[in-house]
Short mmCIF file of C-alpha atoms and ligand atoms in Angstrom, two decimals:
data_model
loop_
_atom_site.label_atom_id
_atom_site.label_comp_id
_atom_site.label_asym_id
_atom_site.label_seq_id
_atom_site.Cartn_x
_atom_site.Cartn_y
_atom_site.Cartn_z
CA MET A 3 -65.92 89.75 74.97
CA ASN A 4 -66.84 86.74 72.89
CA LYS A 5 -66.88 87.38 69.13
CA ASN A 6 -70.54 86.29 68.73
CA ILE A 7 -71.75 88.44 71.61
CA SER A 8 -69.99 91.52 70.23
CA GLN A 9 -71.57 90.72 66.83
CA GLU A 10 -74.99 90.62 68.54
CA ALA A 11 -74.27 93.94 70.31
CA TRP A 12 -73.28 95.55 66.99
CA ARG A 13 -76.41 94.18 65.38
CA LEU A 14 -78.56 95.77 68.10
CA PHE A 15 -76.57 99.00 67.73
CA TRP A 16 -77.22 99.16 63.96
CA VAL A 17 -80.92 98.33 64.41
CA LEU A 18 -81.28 101.10 67.00
CA SER A 19 -79.29 103.52 64.80
CA ALA A 20 -81.56 102.70 61.85
CA GLY A 21 -84.58 103.34 64.11
CA ILE A 22 -83.18 106.70 65.28
CA ILE A 23 -82.36 107.83 61.71
CA ALA A 24 -85.82 106.76 60.48
CA GLY A 25 -87.40 108.57 63.46
CA LEU A 26 -85.45 111.75 62.74
CA MET A 27 -86.24 111.61 59.04
CA THR A 28 -89.96 110.99 59.52
CA SER A 29 -90.31 113.16 62.67
CA GLN A 30 -92.02 110.08 64.23
CA PHE A 31 -89.12 109.31 66.56
CA TRP A 32 -90.58 106.80 69.08
CA PRO A 33 -92.93 104.96 66.73
CA ALA A 34 -90.00 104.48 64.31
CA ILE A 35 -87.77 103.05 67.11
CA ALA A 36 -90.62 100.82 68.36
CA LEU A 37 -91.19 99.52 64.81
CA VAL A 38 -87.53 98.74 64.27
CA LEU A 39 -87.26 96.97 67.65
CA LEU A 40 -90.43 94.98 66.90
CA ALA A 41 -88.91 93.85 63.61
CA TYR A 42 -85.73 92.87 65.47
CA CYS A 43 -87.72 90.81 68.03
CA ILE A 44 -89.70 89.06 65.29
CA TRP A 45 -86.46 88.18 63.51
CA GLN A 46 -84.94 86.82 66.79
CA LEU A 47 -88.13 84.81 67.45
CA ARG A 48 -87.87 83.28 64.00
CA GLN A 49 -84.28 82.35 64.67
CA LEU A 50 -85.34 80.71 67.95
CA PHE A 51 -88.00 78.65 66.14
CA ARG A 52 -85.41 77.51 63.62
CA LEU A 53 -83.09 76.56 66.46
CA ASP A 54 -85.89 74.64 68.17
CA SER A 55 -86.79 72.67 65.06
CA TRP A 56 -83.09 71.94 64.44
CA ILE A 57 -82.77 70.52 67.99
CA GLN A 58 -85.96 68.50 67.55
CA GLN A 59 -84.69 67.03 64.29
CA GLY A 60 -81.65 65.58 66.05
CA LEU A 61 -79.02 68.34 65.66
CA LYS A 62 -78.21 67.38 62.08
CA ARG A 63 -75.05 69.14 60.93
CA SER A 64 -76.43 69.64 57.40
CA GLN A 65 -79.43 71.57 58.77
CA THR A 66 -77.53 73.80 61.18
CA PRO A 67 -79.27 77.22 61.16
CA ASN A 68 -77.08 80.05 59.98
CA ALA A 69 -77.81 82.29 62.95
CA GLY A 70 -74.81 84.37 63.99
CA GLY A 71 -74.75 86.35 67.24
CA VAL A 72 -75.79 84.76 70.55
CA LEU A 73 -77.60 81.96 68.77
CA GLU A 74 -74.34 80.99 67.07
CA ASN A 75 -72.91 80.70 70.56
CA ILE A 76 -75.76 78.47 71.71
CA ILE A 77 -75.40 76.27 68.61
CA SER A 78 -71.68 75.74 69.08
CA ASN A 79 -72.20 74.93 72.81
CA VAL A 80 -74.92 72.43 71.96
CA TYR A 81 -72.55 70.83 69.43
CA ARG A 82 -69.77 70.60 71.98
CA LEU A 83 -72.09 68.94 74.50
CA LYS A 84 -73.35 66.53 71.87
CA THR A 85 -69.83 65.50 70.86
CA SER A 86 -68.64 65.01 74.45
CA ARG A 87 -71.80 62.99 75.28
CA LYS A 88 -71.21 60.86 72.20
CA ARG A 89 -67.60 60.28 73.30
CA GLY A 90 -68.72 59.43 76.87
CA LYS A 91 -71.34 57.00 75.54
CA LYS A 92 -68.73 55.33 73.33
CA GLN A 93 -66.34 54.94 76.27
CA LEU A 94 -69.14 53.56 78.46
CA ALA A 95 -70.13 51.10 75.74
CA GLN A 96 -66.49 50.02 75.40
CA LEU A 97 -66.20 49.59 79.17
CA LEU A 98 -69.45 47.62 79.30
CA GLY A 99 -68.24 45.49 76.41
CA GLN A 100 -64.97 44.76 78.22
CA TYR A 101 -66.82 43.95 81.45
CA ARG A 102 -69.22 41.67 79.61
CA ASP A 103 -66.33 39.95 77.79
CA SER A 104 -64.49 39.32 81.07
CA ALA A 105 -67.69 38.05 82.75
CA GLU A 106 -68.23 35.78 79.73
CA ALA A 107 -64.68 34.48 80.04
CA LEU A 108 -65.12 33.55 83.73
CA PRO A 109 -65.13 29.81 84.38
CA ASP A 110 -67.76 30.37 87.10
CA ALA A 111 -71.39 30.85 86.20
CA THR A 112 -72.48 34.43 86.89
CA VAL A 113 -76.17 35.36 86.94
CA ILE A 114 -77.58 38.83 87.61
CA LEU A 115 -80.92 38.65 89.42
CA THR A 116 -83.47 41.12 90.69
CA THR A 117 -84.19 40.91 94.43
CA THR A 118 -87.22 38.78 93.60
CA GLY A 119 -85.03 36.30 91.73
CA GLU A 120 -85.78 37.19 88.10
CA ILE A 121 -82.89 36.56 85.72
CA GLN A 122 -81.59 39.71 84.04
CA TRP A 123 -78.33 38.49 82.54
CA PHE A 124 -76.03 35.46 82.67
CA ASN A 125 -72.72 34.40 81.15
CA GLU A 126 -71.80 31.41 79.01
CA ALA A 127 -70.68 29.31 81.98
CA ALA A 128 -74.22 29.61 83.39
CA GLU A 129 -75.47 27.85 80.26
CA THR A 130 -73.03 24.98 80.78
CA LEU A 131 -73.34 24.62 84.55
CA LEU A 132 -77.01 25.48 85.11
CA GLY A 133 -78.49 24.80 81.66
CA LEU A 134 -79.83 28.36 81.28
CA GLN A 135 -80.86 29.51 77.79
CA SER A 136 -81.08 33.20 76.94
CA ARG A 137 -84.20 33.07 74.81
CA ARG A 138 -86.13 30.89 77.18
CA ASP A 139 -84.91 31.99 80.60
CA LEU A 140 -84.25 35.74 80.63
CA GLY A 141 -86.91 37.35 82.82
CA GLN A 142 -87.84 34.00 84.42
CA ARG A 143 -87.47 33.41 88.15
CA ILE A 144 -84.32 31.41 88.84
CA ASP A 145 -86.08 29.20 91.40
CA ASN A 146 -88.46 28.06 88.64
CA LEU A 147 -85.40 26.65 86.86
CA LEU A 148 -83.36 25.42 89.85
CA ARG A 149 -86.14 23.71 91.68
CA GLU A 150 -84.36 22.17 94.67
CA PRO A 151 -86.20 23.33 97.83
CA LYS A 152 -82.92 24.16 99.55
CA PHE A 153 -82.03 26.52 96.69
CA ARG A 154 -85.39 28.29 97.01
CA LYS A 155 -84.79 28.68 100.76
CA PHE A 156 -81.24 29.87 100.09
CA LEU A 157 -82.53 32.55 97.71
CA GLN A 158 -85.05 33.81 100.24
CA THR A 159 -83.09 33.61 103.45
CA ALA A 160 -79.41 33.22 102.64
CA LYS A 161 -77.11 35.55 104.47
CA ARG A 162 -75.17 37.03 101.61
CA GLN A 163 -71.77 35.40 101.08
CA GLN A 164 -73.08 32.15 102.58
CA GLU A 165 -72.37 29.05 100.49
CA LEU A 166 -74.81 26.40 99.28
CA ARG A 167 -73.84 23.04 97.75
CA LEU A 168 -76.13 21.71 95.03
CA THR A 169 -76.04 18.96 92.47
CA SER A 170 -76.15 20.33 88.92
CA PRO A 171 -79.60 20.20 87.28
CA LEU A 172 -77.83 18.82 84.18
CA ASP A 173 -75.69 16.10 85.76
CA ASN A 174 -76.03 14.44 89.17
CA GLU A 175 -72.26 13.86 89.31
CA ILE A 176 -71.50 17.59 89.26
CA ILE A 177 -71.44 19.36 92.62
CA LEU A 178 -71.98 23.12 92.51
CA SER A 179 -71.09 25.72 95.09
CA CYS A 180 -73.46 28.74 94.98
CA ARG A 181 -73.01 32.17 96.51
CA LEU A 182 -75.27 35.23 96.50
CA ILE A 183 -73.86 38.72 96.66
CA ASN A 184 -75.82 41.97 97.06
CA TYR A 185 -75.00 44.15 94.13
CA GLY A 186 -76.03 47.68 93.16
CA GLN A 187 -79.17 48.92 94.88
CA ASP A 188 -81.62 46.16 94.15
CA LYS A 189 -79.67 43.43 92.38
CA LEU A 190 -78.24 40.08 93.34
CA LEU A 191 -75.23 38.40 91.82
CA LEU A 192 -75.38 34.62 91.86
CA THR A 193 -72.03 32.93 91.29
CA VAL A 194 -71.85 29.18 90.79
CA ARG A 195 -68.66 27.12 90.75
CA ASP A 196 -68.09 23.50 89.85
CA VAL A 197 -66.48 21.95 92.96
CA SER A 198 -66.89 18.30 91.96
CA ILE A 199 -63.14 17.60 91.93
CA ARG A 200 -62.58 19.22 95.33
CA GLU A 201 -65.57 17.32 96.74
CA GLN A 202 -64.29 14.09 95.25
CA LEU A 203 -60.82 14.58 96.77
CA ASN A 204 -62.40 15.37 100.12
CA ARG A 205 -64.55 12.27 99.90
CA VAL A 206 -61.52 10.11 99.06
CA ARG A 207 -59.61 11.62 102.02
CA ARG A 208 -62.54 11.07 104.39
CA GLU A 209 -63.02 7.50 103.20
CA PHE A 210 -59.30 6.79 103.51
CA VAL A 211 -59.15 8.08 107.09
CA SER A 212 -62.30 6.22 108.04
CA ASN A 213 -61.17 2.93 106.43
CA ALA A 214 -57.63 3.17 107.81
CA SER A 215 -58.98 3.80 111.30
CA HIS A 216 -61.33 0.83 111.06
CA GLU A 217 -58.55 -1.41 109.72
CA LEU A 218 -56.18 -0.41 112.55
CA ARG A 219 -58.73 -1.21 115.20
CA THR A 220 -58.70 -4.99 114.72
CA PRO A 221 -54.90 -5.59 115.00
CA LEU A 222 -54.81 -3.21 117.95
CA THR A 223 -57.50 -5.20 119.75
CA VAL A 224 -55.43 -8.37 119.19
CA ILE A 225 -52.26 -6.68 120.51
CA ARG A 226 -54.11 -5.40 123.60
CA GLY A 227 -55.50 -8.93 124.21
CA TYR A 228 -52.03 -10.53 124.18
CA LEU A 229 -50.58 -7.71 126.32
CA ASP A 230 -53.36 -8.23 128.89
CA VAL A 231 -52.62 -11.96 128.96
CA ILE A 232 -48.84 -11.45 129.37
CA SER A 233 -49.25 -8.82 132.10
CA ALA A 234 -51.61 -11.11 134.02
CA ASP A 235 -49.13 -14.03 133.80
CA ASN A 236 -47.66 -14.60 137.26
CA GLY A 237 -44.51 -16.07 135.74
CA SER A 238 -43.41 -12.81 134.07
CA THR A 239 -40.61 -10.79 135.62
CA ASP A 240 -41.06 -7.24 137.03
CA GLU A 241 -38.92 -5.86 134.21
CA LEU A 242 -41.16 -7.50 131.61
CA ARG A 243 -44.29 -6.31 133.44
CA ASP A 244 -42.98 -2.68 133.36
CA LYS A 245 -42.39 -2.93 129.63
CA ILE A 246 -45.84 -4.44 129.10
CA CYS A 247 -47.28 -1.58 131.14
CA ILE A 248 -45.67 0.97 128.79
CA LEU A 249 -46.93 -0.99 125.77
CA LEU A 250 -50.45 -1.02 127.25
CA GLU A 251 -50.33 2.77 127.78
CA GLN A 252 -49.23 3.30 124.16
CA THR A 253 -51.94 0.94 122.95
CA THR A 254 -54.54 2.93 124.87
CA GLN A 255 -53.21 6.14 123.31
CA MET A 256 -53.49 4.61 119.83
CA GLU A 257 -57.00 3.41 120.57
CA ASN A 258 -57.94 6.94 121.68
CA ILE A 259 -56.54 8.43 118.47
CA ILE A 260 -58.36 5.87 116.31
CA ASN A 261 -61.63 6.40 118.17
CA GLU A 262 -61.38 10.18 117.78
CA MET A 263 -60.48 9.85 114.09
CA LEU A 264 -63.58 7.71 113.61
CA THR A 265 -65.67 10.26 115.52
CA LEU A 266 -64.35 13.02 113.23
CA SER A 267 -65.07 10.91 110.13
CA ARG A 268 -68.62 10.27 111.33
CA LEU A 269 -69.15 13.99 111.92
CA GLU A 270 -67.76 14.85 108.49
CA ASN A 271 -69.69 12.18 106.62
CA SER A 272 -73.14 13.14 107.80
CA THR A 273 -75.09 16.38 107.77
CA LEU A 274 -77.41 17.74 110.42
CA GLU A 275 -80.62 19.42 109.30
CA ALA A 276 -81.40 22.86 110.75
CA GLY A 277 -83.79 21.75 113.53
CA GLU A 278 -82.57 18.17 113.98
CA GLY A 279 -81.93 16.93 117.51
CA GLU A 280 -83.62 16.75 120.90
CA THR A 281 -84.28 19.38 123.54
CA LEU A 282 -81.31 19.47 125.88
CA CYS A 283 -81.36 21.21 129.25
CA MET A 284 -77.77 22.37 129.17
CA ALA A 285 -77.79 23.70 132.75
CA GLN A 286 -78.60 20.22 134.13
CA MET A 287 -76.19 18.55 131.73
CA LEU A 288 -73.30 20.79 132.81
CA ARG A 289 -73.99 20.33 136.53
CA GLN A 290 -74.09 16.55 136.07
CA LEU A 291 -70.83 16.65 134.11
CA VAL A 292 -69.12 18.54 136.94
CA LEU A 293 -70.41 16.01 139.52
CA ASP A 294 -69.06 13.13 137.40
CA VAL A 295 -65.67 14.80 137.03
CA ILE A 296 -65.39 15.39 140.78
CA GLN A 297 -66.51 11.84 141.55
CA SER A 298 -63.93 10.42 139.17
CA GLY A 299 -61.26 12.37 141.11
CA ARG A 300 -60.22 14.51 138.11
CA ALA A 301 -61.21 17.74 139.85
CA GLU A 302 -61.69 18.93 143.39
CA THR A 303 -64.94 20.10 144.94
CA GLY A 304 -65.33 23.84 144.33
CA GLN A 305 -62.73 23.92 141.57
CA ILE A 306 -65.39 24.15 138.85
CA THR A 307 -68.29 26.59 138.99
CA VAL A 308 -71.34 26.52 136.74
CA THR A 309 -73.26 29.69 135.81
CA ALA A 310 -76.12 28.56 133.63
CA ASP A 311 -79.44 29.97 132.42
CA ASP A 312 -81.93 27.27 133.49
CA SER A 313 -84.62 28.51 131.11
CA LEU A 314 -82.36 28.21 128.07
CA CYS A 315 -82.52 24.81 126.32
CA LEU A 316 -80.79 23.76 123.14
CA ILE A 317 -82.02 21.60 120.28
CA GLY A 318 -79.06 19.40 119.52
CA MET A 319 -77.62 15.90 119.20
CA ARG A 320 -77.10 14.71 122.78
CA PRO A 321 -73.95 12.56 122.25
CA GLU A 322 -72.30 15.32 120.23
CA ILE A 323 -73.08 18.12 122.69
CA MET A 324 -71.93 15.94 125.59
CA SER A 325 -68.70 15.16 123.76
CA LEU A 326 -68.20 18.91 123.13
CA CYS A 327 -68.67 19.77 126.83
CA ASN A 328 -66.41 16.87 127.89
CA ASN A 329 -63.66 17.89 125.49
CA LEU A 330 -63.60 21.52 126.63
CA LEU A 331 -63.77 20.70 130.34
CA TYR A 332 -61.12 17.95 130.15
CA ASN A 333 -58.85 20.29 128.18
CA ALA A 334 -59.16 22.94 130.90
CA LEU A 335 -58.22 20.30 133.50
CA GLN A 336 -55.59 18.50 131.45
CA HIS A 337 -53.60 21.43 130.08
CA ASN A 338 -53.44 23.50 133.26
CA PRO A 339 -51.91 23.06 136.72
CA ALA A 340 -53.96 21.24 139.39
CA GLN A 341 -56.53 23.42 141.18
CA THR A 342 -56.88 25.82 138.24
CA ALA A 343 -60.26 27.51 138.67
CA ILE A 344 -62.68 26.66 135.86
CA GLU A 345 -66.00 28.29 135.06
CA LEU A 346 -68.68 26.85 132.79
CA GLN A 347 -71.17 29.41 131.48
CA TRP A 348 -74.37 28.76 129.56
CA PHE A 349 -76.02 31.96 128.37
CA ARG A 350 -77.56 33.92 125.49
CA SER A 351 -75.14 36.19 123.69
CA GLY A 352 -75.96 39.82 122.78
CA SER A 353 -77.26 38.62 119.40
CA GLY A 354 -79.48 35.99 121.09
CA ALA A 355 -77.36 32.94 120.19
CA PRO A 356 -77.11 30.21 122.84
CA CYS A 357 -73.47 29.97 123.96
CA LEU A 358 -71.32 27.73 126.12
CA ALA A 359 -68.12 29.23 127.51
CA VAL A 360 -65.42 27.28 129.33
CA ASN A 361 -63.06 29.70 131.07
CA ASP A 362 -60.01 28.88 133.12
CA ASP A 363 -57.41 30.96 134.92
CA GLY A 364 -54.66 28.55 133.95
CA GLU A 365 -51.46 28.93 131.98
CA GLY A 366 -53.01 30.47 128.87
CA ILE A 367 -51.85 30.01 125.28
CA GLU A 368 -49.57 32.23 123.18
CA GLN A 369 -51.43 34.29 120.56
CA GLN A 370 -49.71 32.66 117.55
CA HIS A 371 -51.25 29.25 118.36
CA LEU A 372 -54.87 30.35 118.76
CA SER A 373 -55.97 30.27 115.11
CA ARG A 374 -54.47 26.78 114.63
CA LEU A 375 -55.82 25.05 117.75
CA THR A 376 -58.82 23.55 115.94
CA GLU A 377 -56.63 21.92 113.25
CA ARG A 378 -56.27 18.17 113.48
CA PHE A 379 -53.29 17.04 115.58
CA TYR A 380 -52.24 20.62 116.37
CA ARG A 381 -50.85 20.91 119.88
CA VAL A 382 -49.13 23.79 121.62
CA ASP A 383 -46.68 21.44 123.30
CA SER A 384 -46.80 18.05 121.54
CA SER A 385 -44.78 16.03 124.02
CA ARG A 386 -46.67 17.37 127.04
CA SER A 387 -50.02 16.84 125.38
CA ARG A 388 -49.11 13.24 124.46
CA GLU A 389 -47.88 12.54 127.99
CA SER A 390 -51.20 13.70 129.37
CA GLY A 391 -53.04 11.38 126.97
CA GLY A 392 -54.07 14.10 124.49
CA THR A 393 -54.69 13.15 120.87
CA GLY A 394 -54.68 16.64 119.34
CA LEU A 395 -58.11 15.96 117.86
CA GLY A 396 -60.35 17.24 120.67
CA LEU A 397 -60.79 20.83 119.46
CA ALA A 398 -61.17 19.69 115.82
CA ILE A 399 -64.09 17.54 117.00
CA VAL A 400 -65.53 20.45 119.01
CA LYS A 401 -65.34 22.74 115.97
CA HIS A 402 -67.12 20.20 113.76
CA ILE A 403 -69.88 19.70 116.32
CA VAL A 404 -70.51 23.44 116.71
CA GLN A 405 -70.54 23.94 112.95
CA ARG A 406 -73.00 21.08 112.48
CA HIS A 407 -75.24 22.91 114.96
CA GLY A 408 -75.02 26.10 112.88
CA GLY A 409 -72.51 27.84 115.15
CA TYR A 410 -68.88 28.75 115.62
CA ILE A 411 -66.12 28.51 118.21
CA ASP A 412 -64.24 31.51 119.54
CA ILE A 413 -60.97 31.07 121.43
CA SER A 414 -59.25 33.78 123.44
CA SER A 415 -56.32 33.37 125.76
CA THR A 416 -53.62 35.33 127.53
CA PRO A 417 -50.45 33.62 128.76
CA GLY A 418 -50.34 33.67 132.55
CA VAL A 419 -53.98 34.78 132.81
CA GLY A 420 -56.08 31.97 131.34
CA SER A 421 -58.14 30.83 128.38
CA SER A 422 -61.71 31.04 127.24
CA PHE A 423 -63.34 28.69 124.73
CA THR A 424 -66.80 29.91 123.64
CA CYS A 425 -69.11 27.87 121.42
CA CYS A 426 -72.18 29.70 120.09
CA PHE A 427 -74.92 27.74 118.32
CA ALA A 428 -77.56 28.82 115.77
CA ILE A 429 -80.25 31.08 117.27
CA SER A 430 -82.88 28.81 115.69
CA ARG A 431 -81.72 26.05 118.08
CA VAL A 432 -82.85 27.96 121.17
CA VAL A 433 -85.91 26.65 122.96
CA GLU A 434 -87.49 27.62 126.30
CA CYS A 435 -86.95 24.85 128.86
CA ALA A 436 -90.25 23.45 130.02
CA GLY A 437 -90.76 20.99 132.95
CA ASP A 438 -87.90 18.72 133.82
CA LYS A 439 -86.17 18.07 130.52
CA SER A 440 -82.74 16.51 130.91
P1 ADP B 515 -55.48 17.51 123.00
O1 ADP B 515 -55.94 16.13 122.77
O2 ADP B 515 -54.02 17.68 122.96
O3 ADP B 515 -56.14 18.12 124.19
P2 ADP B 515 -57.03 19.44 121.59
O4 ADP B 515 -57.34 19.57 120.16
O5 ADP B 515 -58.19 19.26 122.51
O6 ADP B 515 -55.98 18.29 121.71
O7 ADP B 515 -56.24 20.74 122.05
C1 ADP B 515 -55.19 21.21 121.25
C2 ADP B 515 -54.16 21.92 122.10
O8 ADP B 515 -54.72 23.13 122.64
C3 ADP B 515 -53.74 21.15 123.31
O9 ADP B 515 -52.69 20.26 122.99
C4 ADP B 515 -53.29 22.23 124.27
O10 ADP B 515 -51.94 22.54 124.02
C5 ADP B 515 -54.14 23.42 123.90
N1 ADP B 515 -55.27 23.64 124.84
C6 ADP B 515 -56.56 23.24 124.69
N2 ADP B 515 -57.31 23.66 125.70
C7 ADP B 515 -56.51 24.35 126.53
C8 ADP B 515 -56.69 25.05 127.77
N3 ADP B 515 -57.89 25.12 128.38
N4 ADP B 515 -55.61 25.65 128.33
C9 ADP B 515 -54.40 25.60 127.74
N5 ADP B 515 -54.16 24.97 126.58
C10 ADP B 515 -55.19 24.35 125.97
#
């Protein structure tokens, strides 16, 4: 038994013994015992009051009641709890301090927001990148400080983890990349990174590709002109004409590459707003494309089937969507044996997104190539692709077009079974087809 409890038991024993002796001596046995027990209860009650006032006064060590017995037990337990809570608090404060220090040391701006956008905390980088000031801005709504409409929209509607590019409110030259992350139960973490250098490098690369392509076009046109003249010259020998023919083929290939590089540059250098574009009846567009392909002799009648939802129209840029359809269909024809069956599907996916799928039962592609197919100049079989007039830029263009229309491309393929290229666009681009839109 615990020492204090046995002390309490002894105390009760002595009190009762005193009561019994007093009772026997005064021949008032029960009243004497009742009196002694009453005195004991009053004394315990007094001890309890002292304990209560000691707790209320903040458990000061100097005022610890000298209780003994069970109360001594309670006091030492309370002390133990107090000390371990104090230790826990200290550790938590240390941990918080370390977390805060590391968040302060981050080069990225970090801002903790409520779900309604009020600023609760931010680090030093947020002061430099966003111009926030603790005294002025804590408790303010962030969209009152970063006033660009697209930021306000981002805050309200952004799918978490999505990225937004902004110019810094402090300096137009600084490009910021913002992300929002759900955090805790009802908090948002806004992280902002300075991506000016990356943007600048990208811009230089895009400008270089665009300028180089433009510059190559002129000499190539001159070369083609002279080659045309020489090949038309009746005086040239058959051997020379064969060589000119090869040169003309290579010139065409170079022209194709340059044109596709310029198309890619154009796509990269301009942005498409969420609802920008015209209403396109994809079902009609696909059927017309198939007719054109058959008429041009690239495919046989019945080789390509179209399964399309006639009521499903797409808001998009006509030349871009046509180029996307062309690229996927020509790929299915070009990279597979003649008479490969091809199916074009236009439908709404399970999530409601409008999707175009081009499926073929051709040769298929090995798994290791799939994730790289949309890279510029990536080909599964370079020499074969070049021979068939491929530039290696078609799927890169397709990917850019889908992304500009708020979507993504999904490629699946099994060697010997066939391939499927599915482009899904933003749900907001769906529109019911009305009348005879084309
Ligand atoms: P290319 O100009 O060579 O067609 P793309 O970027 O359009 O360039 O395609 C990249 C590569 O993907 C092609 O070289 C080809 O190897 C492969 N590919 C594309 N579509 C298909 C398909 N339907 N079936 C088999 N291989 C394909």
